[in-house]
Short mmCIF file of the C-alpha atoms (twelve columns), coordinates in Angstrom:
data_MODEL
# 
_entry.id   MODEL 
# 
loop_
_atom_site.group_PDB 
_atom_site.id 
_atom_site.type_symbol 
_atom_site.label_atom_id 
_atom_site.label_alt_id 
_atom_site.label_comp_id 
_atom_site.label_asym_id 
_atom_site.label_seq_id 
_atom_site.Cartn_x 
_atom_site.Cartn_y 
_atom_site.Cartn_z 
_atom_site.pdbx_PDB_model_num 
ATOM 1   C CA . UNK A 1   -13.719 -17.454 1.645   1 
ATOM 2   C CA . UNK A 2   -11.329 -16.858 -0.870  1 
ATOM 3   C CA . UNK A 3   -10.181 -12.894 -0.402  1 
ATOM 4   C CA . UNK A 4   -6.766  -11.125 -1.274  1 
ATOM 5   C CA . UNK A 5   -4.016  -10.992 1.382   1 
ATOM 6   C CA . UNK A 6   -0.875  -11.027 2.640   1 
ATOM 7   C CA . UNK A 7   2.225   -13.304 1.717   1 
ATOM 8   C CA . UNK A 8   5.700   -12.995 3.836   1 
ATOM 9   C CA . UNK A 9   8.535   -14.435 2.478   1 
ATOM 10  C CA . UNK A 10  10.533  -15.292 5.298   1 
ATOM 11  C CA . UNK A 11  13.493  -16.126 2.842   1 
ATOM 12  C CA . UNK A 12  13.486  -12.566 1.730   1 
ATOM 13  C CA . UNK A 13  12.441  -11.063 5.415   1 
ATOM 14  C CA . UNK A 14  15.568  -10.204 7.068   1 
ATOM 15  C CA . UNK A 15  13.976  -9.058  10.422  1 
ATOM 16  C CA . UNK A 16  13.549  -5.184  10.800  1 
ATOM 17  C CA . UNK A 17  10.086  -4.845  12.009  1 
ATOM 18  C CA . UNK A 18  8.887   -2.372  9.625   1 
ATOM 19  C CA . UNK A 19  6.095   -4.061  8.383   1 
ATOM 20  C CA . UNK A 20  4.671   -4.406  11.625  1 
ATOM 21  C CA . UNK A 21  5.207   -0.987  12.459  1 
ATOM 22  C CA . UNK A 22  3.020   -0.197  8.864   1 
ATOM 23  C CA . UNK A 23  0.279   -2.601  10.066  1 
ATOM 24  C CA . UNK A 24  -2.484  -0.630  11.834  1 
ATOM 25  C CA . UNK A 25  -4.652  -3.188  11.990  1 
ATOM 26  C CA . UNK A 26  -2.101  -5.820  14.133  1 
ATOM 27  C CA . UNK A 27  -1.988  -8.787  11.502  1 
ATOM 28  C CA . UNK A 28  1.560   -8.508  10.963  1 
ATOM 29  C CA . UNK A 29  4.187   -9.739  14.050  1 
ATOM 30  C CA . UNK A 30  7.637   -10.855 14.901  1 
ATOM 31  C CA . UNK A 31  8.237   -14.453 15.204  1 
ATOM 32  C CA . UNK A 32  11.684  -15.917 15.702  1 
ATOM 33  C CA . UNK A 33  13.366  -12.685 14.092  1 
ATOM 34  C CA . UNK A 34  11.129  -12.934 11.359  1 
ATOM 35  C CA . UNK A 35  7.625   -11.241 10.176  1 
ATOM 36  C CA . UNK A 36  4.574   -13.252 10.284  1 
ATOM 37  C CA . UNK A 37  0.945   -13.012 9.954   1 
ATOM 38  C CA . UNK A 38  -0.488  -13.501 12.854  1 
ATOM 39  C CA . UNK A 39  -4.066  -13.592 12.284  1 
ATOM 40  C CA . UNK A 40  -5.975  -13.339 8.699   1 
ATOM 41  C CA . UNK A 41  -8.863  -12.116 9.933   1 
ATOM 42  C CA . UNK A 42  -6.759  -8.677  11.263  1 
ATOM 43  C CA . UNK A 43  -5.430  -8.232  7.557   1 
ATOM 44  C CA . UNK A 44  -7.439  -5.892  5.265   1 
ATOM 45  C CA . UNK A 45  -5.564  -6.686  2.321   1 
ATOM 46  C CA . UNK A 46  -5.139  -2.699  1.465   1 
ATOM 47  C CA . UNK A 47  -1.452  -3.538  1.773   1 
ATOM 48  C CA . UNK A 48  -0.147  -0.439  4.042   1 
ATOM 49  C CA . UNK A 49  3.131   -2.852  4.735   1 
ATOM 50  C CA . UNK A 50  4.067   -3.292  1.143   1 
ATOM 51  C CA . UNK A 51  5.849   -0.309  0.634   1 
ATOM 52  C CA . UNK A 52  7.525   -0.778  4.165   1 
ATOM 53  C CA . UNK A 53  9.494   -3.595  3.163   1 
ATOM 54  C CA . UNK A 54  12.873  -3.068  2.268   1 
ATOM 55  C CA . UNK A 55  13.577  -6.465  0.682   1 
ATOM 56  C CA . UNK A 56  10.420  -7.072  -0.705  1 
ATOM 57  C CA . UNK A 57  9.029   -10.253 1.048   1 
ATOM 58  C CA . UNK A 58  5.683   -8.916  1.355   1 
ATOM 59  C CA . UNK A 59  3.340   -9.659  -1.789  1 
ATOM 60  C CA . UNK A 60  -0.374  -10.560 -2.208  1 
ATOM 61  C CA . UNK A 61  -2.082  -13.779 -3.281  1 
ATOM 62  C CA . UNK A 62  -5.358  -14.922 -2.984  1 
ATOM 63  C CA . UNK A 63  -6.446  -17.459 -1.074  1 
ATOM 64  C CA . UNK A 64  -9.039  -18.897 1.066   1 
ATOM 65  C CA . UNK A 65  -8.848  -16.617 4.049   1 
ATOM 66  C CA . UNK A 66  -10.990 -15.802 7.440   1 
ATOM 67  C CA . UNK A 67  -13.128 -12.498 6.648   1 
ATOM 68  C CA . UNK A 68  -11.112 -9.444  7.766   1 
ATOM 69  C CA . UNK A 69  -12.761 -8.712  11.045  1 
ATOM 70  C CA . UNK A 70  -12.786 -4.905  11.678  1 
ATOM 71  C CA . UNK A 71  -14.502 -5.400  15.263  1 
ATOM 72  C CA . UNK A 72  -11.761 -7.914  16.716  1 
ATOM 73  C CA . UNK A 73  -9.173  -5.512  15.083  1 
ATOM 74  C CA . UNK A 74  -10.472 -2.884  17.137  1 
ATOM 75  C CA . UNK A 75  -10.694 -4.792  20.662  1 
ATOM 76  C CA . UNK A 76  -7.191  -5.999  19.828  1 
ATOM 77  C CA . UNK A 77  -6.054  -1.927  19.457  1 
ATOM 78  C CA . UNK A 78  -7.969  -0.860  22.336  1 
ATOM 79  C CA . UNK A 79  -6.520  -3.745  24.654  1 
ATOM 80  C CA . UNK A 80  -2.647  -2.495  23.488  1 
ATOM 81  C CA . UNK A 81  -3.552  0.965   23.713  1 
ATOM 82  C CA . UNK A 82  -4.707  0.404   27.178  1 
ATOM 83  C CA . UNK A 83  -1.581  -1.721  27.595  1 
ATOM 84  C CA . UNK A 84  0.609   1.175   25.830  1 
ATOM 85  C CA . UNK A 85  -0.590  4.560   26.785  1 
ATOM 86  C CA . UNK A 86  -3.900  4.428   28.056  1 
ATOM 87  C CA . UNK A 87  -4.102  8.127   27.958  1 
ATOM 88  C CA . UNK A 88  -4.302  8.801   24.693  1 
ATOM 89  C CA . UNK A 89  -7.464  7.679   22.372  1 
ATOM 90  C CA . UNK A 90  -6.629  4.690   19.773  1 
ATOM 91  C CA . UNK A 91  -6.906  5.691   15.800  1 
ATOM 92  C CA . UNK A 92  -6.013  2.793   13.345  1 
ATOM 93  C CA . UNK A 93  -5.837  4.565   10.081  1 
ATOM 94  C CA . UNK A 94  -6.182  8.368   10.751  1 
ATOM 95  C CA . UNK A 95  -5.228  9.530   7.325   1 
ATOM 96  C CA . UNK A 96  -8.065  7.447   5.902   1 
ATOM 97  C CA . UNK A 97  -10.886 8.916   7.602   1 
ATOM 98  C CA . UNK A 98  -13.923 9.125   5.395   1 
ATOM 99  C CA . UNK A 99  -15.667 12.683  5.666   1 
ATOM 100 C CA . UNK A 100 -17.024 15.534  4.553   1 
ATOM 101 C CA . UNK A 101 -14.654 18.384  4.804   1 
ATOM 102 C CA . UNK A 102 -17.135 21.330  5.852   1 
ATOM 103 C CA . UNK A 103 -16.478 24.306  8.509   1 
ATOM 104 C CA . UNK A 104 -17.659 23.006  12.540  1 
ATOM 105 C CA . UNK A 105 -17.669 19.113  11.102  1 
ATOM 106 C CA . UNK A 106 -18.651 16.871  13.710  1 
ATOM 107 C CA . UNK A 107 -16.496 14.686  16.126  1 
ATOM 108 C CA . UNK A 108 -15.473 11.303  14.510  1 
ATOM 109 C CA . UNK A 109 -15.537 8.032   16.354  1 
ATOM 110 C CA . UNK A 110 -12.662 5.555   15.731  1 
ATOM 111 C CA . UNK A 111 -12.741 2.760   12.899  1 
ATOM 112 C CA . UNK A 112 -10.206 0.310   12.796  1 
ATOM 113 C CA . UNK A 113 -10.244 1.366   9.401   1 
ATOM 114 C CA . UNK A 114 -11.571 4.537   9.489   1 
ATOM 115 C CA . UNK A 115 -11.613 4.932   5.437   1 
ATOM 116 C CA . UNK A 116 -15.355 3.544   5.529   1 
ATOM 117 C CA . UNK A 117 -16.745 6.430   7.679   1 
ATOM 118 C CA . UNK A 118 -17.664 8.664   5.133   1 
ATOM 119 C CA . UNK A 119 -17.390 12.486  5.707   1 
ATOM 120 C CA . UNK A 120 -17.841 15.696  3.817   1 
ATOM 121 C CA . UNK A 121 -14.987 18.384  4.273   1 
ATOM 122 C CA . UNK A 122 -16.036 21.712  3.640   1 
ATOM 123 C CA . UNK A 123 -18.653 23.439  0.959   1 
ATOM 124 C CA . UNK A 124 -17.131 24.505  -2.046  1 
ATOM 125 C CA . UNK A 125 -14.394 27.200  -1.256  1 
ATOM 126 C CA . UNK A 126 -15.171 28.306  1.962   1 
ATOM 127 C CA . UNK A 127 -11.916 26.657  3.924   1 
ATOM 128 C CA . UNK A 128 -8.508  28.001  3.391   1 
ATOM 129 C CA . UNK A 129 -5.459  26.767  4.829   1 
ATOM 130 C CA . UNK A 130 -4.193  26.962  7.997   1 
ATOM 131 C CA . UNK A 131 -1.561  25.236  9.261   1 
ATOM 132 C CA . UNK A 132 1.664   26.993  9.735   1 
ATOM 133 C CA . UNK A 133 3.577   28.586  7.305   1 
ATOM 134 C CA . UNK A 134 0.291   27.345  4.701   1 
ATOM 135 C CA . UNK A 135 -1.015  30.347  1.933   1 
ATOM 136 C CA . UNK A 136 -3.954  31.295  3.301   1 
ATOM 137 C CA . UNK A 137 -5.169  33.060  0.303   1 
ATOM 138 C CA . UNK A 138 -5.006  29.847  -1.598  1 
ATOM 139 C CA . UNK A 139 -8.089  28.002  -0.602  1 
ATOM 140 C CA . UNK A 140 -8.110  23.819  -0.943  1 
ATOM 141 C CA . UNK A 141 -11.367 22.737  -2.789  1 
ATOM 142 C CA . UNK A 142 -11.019 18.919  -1.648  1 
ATOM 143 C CA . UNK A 143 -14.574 18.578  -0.447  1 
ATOM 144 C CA . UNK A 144 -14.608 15.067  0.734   1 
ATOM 145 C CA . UNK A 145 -12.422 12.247  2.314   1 
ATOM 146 C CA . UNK A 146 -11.169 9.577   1.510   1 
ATOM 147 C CA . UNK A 147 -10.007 9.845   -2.065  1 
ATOM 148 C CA . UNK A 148 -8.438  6.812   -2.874  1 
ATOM 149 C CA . UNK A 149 -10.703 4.860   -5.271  1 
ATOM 150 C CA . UNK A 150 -9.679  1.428   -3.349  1 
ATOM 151 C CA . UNK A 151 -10.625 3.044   0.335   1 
ATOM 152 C CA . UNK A 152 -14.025 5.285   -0.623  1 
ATOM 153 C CA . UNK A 153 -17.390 3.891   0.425   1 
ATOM 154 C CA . UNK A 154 -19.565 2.947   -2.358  1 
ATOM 155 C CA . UNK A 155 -22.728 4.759   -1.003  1 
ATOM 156 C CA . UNK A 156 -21.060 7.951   0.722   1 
ATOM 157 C CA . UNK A 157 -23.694 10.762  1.501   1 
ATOM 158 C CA . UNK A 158 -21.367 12.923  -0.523  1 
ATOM 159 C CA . UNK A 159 -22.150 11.077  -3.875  1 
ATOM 160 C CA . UNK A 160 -25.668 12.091  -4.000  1 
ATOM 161 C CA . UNK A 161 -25.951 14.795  -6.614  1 
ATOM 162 C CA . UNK A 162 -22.004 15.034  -7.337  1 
ATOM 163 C CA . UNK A 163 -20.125 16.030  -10.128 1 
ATOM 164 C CA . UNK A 164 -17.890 13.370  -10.084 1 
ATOM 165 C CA . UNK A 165 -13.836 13.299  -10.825 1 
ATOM 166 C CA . UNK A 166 -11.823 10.413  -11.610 1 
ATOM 167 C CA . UNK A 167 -8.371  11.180  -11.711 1 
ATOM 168 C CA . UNK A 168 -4.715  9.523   -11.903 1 
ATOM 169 C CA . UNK A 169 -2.985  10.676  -8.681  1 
ATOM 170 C CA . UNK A 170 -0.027  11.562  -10.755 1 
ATOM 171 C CA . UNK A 171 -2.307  14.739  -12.434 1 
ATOM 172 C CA . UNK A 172 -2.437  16.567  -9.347  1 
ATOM 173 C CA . UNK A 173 1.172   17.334  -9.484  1 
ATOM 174 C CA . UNK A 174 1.585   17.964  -12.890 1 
ATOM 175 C CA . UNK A 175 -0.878  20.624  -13.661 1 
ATOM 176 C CA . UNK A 176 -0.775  23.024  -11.285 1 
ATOM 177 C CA . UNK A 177 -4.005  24.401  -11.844 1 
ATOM 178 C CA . UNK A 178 -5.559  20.840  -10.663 1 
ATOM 179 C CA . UNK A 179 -7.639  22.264  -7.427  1 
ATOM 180 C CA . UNK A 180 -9.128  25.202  -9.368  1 
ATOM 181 C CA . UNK A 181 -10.142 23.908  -12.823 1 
ATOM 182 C CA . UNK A 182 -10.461 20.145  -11.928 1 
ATOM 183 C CA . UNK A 183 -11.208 19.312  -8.006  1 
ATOM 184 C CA . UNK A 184 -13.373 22.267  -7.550  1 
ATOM 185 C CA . UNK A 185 -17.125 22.114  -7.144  1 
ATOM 186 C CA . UNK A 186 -16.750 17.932  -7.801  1 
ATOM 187 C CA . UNK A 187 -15.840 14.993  -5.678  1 
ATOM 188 C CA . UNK A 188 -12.788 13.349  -6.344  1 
ATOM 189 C CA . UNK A 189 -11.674 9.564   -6.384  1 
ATOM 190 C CA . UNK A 190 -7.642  9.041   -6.974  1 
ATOM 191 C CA . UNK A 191 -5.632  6.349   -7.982  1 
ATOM 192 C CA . UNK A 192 -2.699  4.896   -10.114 1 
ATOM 193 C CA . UNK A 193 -3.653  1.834   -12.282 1 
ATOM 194 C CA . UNK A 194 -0.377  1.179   -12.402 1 
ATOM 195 C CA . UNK A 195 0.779   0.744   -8.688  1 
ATOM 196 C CA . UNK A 196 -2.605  -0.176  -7.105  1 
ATOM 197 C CA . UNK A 197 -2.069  -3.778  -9.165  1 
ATOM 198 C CA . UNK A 198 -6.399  -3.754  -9.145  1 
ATOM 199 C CA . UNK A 199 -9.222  -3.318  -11.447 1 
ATOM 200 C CA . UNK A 200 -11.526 -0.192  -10.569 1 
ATOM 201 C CA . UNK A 201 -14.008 -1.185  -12.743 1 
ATOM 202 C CA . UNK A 202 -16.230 -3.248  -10.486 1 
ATOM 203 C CA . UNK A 203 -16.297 -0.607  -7.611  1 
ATOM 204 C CA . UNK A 204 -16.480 2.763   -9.735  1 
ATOM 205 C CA . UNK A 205 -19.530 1.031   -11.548 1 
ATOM 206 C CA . UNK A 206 -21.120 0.422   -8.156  1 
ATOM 207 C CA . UNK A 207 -20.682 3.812   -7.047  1 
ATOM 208 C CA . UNK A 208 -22.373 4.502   -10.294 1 
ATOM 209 C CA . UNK A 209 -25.003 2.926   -10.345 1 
ATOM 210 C CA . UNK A 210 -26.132 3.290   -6.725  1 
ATOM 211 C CA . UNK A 211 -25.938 7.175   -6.567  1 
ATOM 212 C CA . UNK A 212 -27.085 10.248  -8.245  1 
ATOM 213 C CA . UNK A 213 -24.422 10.887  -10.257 1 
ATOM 214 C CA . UNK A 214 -24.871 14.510  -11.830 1 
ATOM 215 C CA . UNK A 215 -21.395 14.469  -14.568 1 
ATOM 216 C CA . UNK A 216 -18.272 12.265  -15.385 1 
ATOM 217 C CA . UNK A 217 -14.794 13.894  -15.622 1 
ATOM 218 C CA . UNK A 218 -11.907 11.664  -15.982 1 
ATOM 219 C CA . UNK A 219 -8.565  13.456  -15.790 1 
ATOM 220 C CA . UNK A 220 -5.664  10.993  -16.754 1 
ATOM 221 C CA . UNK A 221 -1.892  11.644  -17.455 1 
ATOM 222 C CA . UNK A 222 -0.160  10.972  -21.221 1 
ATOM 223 C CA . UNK A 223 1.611   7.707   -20.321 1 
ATOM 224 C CA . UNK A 224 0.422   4.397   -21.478 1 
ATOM 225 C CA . UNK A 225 0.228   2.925   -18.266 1 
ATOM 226 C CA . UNK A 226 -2.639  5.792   -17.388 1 
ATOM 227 C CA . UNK A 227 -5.198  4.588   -19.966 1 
ATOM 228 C CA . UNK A 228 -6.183  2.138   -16.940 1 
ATOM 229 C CA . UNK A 229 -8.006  4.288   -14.864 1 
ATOM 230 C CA . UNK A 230 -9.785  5.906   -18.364 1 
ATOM 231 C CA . UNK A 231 -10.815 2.315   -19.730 1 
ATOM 232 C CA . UNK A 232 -11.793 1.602   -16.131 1 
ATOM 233 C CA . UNK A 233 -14.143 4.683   -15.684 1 
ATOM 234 C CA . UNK A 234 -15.532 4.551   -18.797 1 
ATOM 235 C CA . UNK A 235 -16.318 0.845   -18.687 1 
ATOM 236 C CA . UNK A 236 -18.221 1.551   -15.095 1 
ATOM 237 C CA . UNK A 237 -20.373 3.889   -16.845 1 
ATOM 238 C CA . UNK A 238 -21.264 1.780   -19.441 1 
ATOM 239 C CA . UNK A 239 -22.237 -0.925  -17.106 1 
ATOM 240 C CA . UNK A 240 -24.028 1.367   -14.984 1 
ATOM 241 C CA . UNK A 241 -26.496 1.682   -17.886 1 
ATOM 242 C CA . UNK A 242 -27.153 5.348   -17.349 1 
ATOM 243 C CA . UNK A 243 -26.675 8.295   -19.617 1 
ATOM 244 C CA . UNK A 244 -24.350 10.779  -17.673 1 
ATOM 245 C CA . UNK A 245 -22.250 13.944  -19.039 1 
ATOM 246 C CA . UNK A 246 -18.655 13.391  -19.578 1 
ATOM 247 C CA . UNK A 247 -14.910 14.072  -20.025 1 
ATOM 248 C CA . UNK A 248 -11.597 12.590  -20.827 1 
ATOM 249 C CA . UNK A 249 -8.952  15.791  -19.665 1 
ATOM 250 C CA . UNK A 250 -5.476  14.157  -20.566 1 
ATOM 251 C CA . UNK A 251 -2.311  16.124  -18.955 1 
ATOM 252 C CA . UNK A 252 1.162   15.816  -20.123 1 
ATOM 253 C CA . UNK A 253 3.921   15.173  -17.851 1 
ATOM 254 C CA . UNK A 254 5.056   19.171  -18.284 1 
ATOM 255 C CA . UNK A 255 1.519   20.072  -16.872 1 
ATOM 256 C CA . UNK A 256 0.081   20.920  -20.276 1 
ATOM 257 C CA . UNK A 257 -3.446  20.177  -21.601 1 
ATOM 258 C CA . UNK A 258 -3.545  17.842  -24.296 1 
ATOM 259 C CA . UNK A 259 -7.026  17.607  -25.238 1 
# 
């Protein structure tokens, strides 16, 4: 099949491992001093090694590829976690765990890329924070998780019925009134258009059109480069063919509202 993946330069590589430090998933190796891919079938093409790179030999291409195999990935991190330190449980991607973030959530099994186990967090503000030295009074409204647009399942239990909020990952920072105005009571899918180097338009019109969408808010930052992820949400819901509520919130880079 012809998929996106990984391309090492070994003329750029100059041997320091990090990559195959970033790779959960055990694609990436060292071969003679250098970085190779070891198996295509181990690499998801998400592309967790790019920014490891200090020299920049990593890039993607697209080419005909084995299917990324998520079930040999995880035999080959159980057999070097039993290998490793076989008393402590194996988790490939733990900041990509897909849930619901709600109060007494369930146990979650282990995914080699756990970003497709969908998960609610918590109901809306019922969880404050709690980790030391945190505000406690200030209560996170992220209701869901993942958030990345590229690593959120299409047809997440958490879609059904949702207020929906598309917003540039740069937003968050800028207006500091993001959890209360924007995130809260909706679910939220991030991403840069910019750095992510992909189209959302195919996979936000999926998650469109296969769930109950209730409302559309798009919150996007003043620079050019943003107008991505607002042509790209807009376009899904056109090619979803359904009639949904919406909004284009655009933020300026001194955290004002523009319009």
């Amino acid at each position: 099949m012809i998929r996106r993946i990984i391309q090492i330069d070994t003329e750029k590589c100059n041997g320091c491992g990090l990559c195959a430090s970033a790779c959960q998933e055990g694609a990436i190796g060292m071969v003679d001093g250098k970085a190779a891919l070891l198996r295509d079938d181990y690499c998801d093409g998400l592309g967790n090694c790019l920014p490891a790179c200090p020299t920049g030999a990593i890039s993607f291409v697209e080419r005909e590829a084995a299917a990324y195999d998520e079930e040999a990935v995880l035999a080959n991190q159980r057999k070097a976690a039993k290998a490793t330190a076989p008393a402590h449980p194996v988790h490939a991607c733990p900041g990509s765990a897909a849930k619901t973030l709600r109060e007494a959530a369930p146990a979650v099994q282990v995914h080699a890329c756990p970003g497709s186990a969908a998960r609610a967090l918590r109901e809306t503000g019922t969880a404050t924070a709690t980790a030391a030295g945190a505000r406690e009074d200030i209560p996170s409204e992220l209701r869901q998780w993942p958030v990345q647009i590229k690593l959120v399942p299409v047809t997440a239990p958490y879609f059904a019925g949702a207020d929906l909020l598309i917003a540039a990952d740069c937003t968050a920072y800028a207006y500091a009134a993001f959890h209360q105005e924007f995130l809260r009571g909706r679910i939220a899918l991030i991403g840069c258009p910019k750095l992510d180097s992909v189209d959302y338009t195919e996979k936000l019109t999926q998650i469109l059109s296969e769930n109950d969408i209730r409302s559309l808010t798009v919150v996007r930052m003043e620079v050019p480069c943003c107008g991505g992820i607002e042509r790209a949400a807009l376009a899904a819901l056109k090619a979803s063919g359904k009639r949904i509520p919406r909004q284009v919130v655009t933020v300026s880079v001194d955290g004002r509202i523009l319009d």
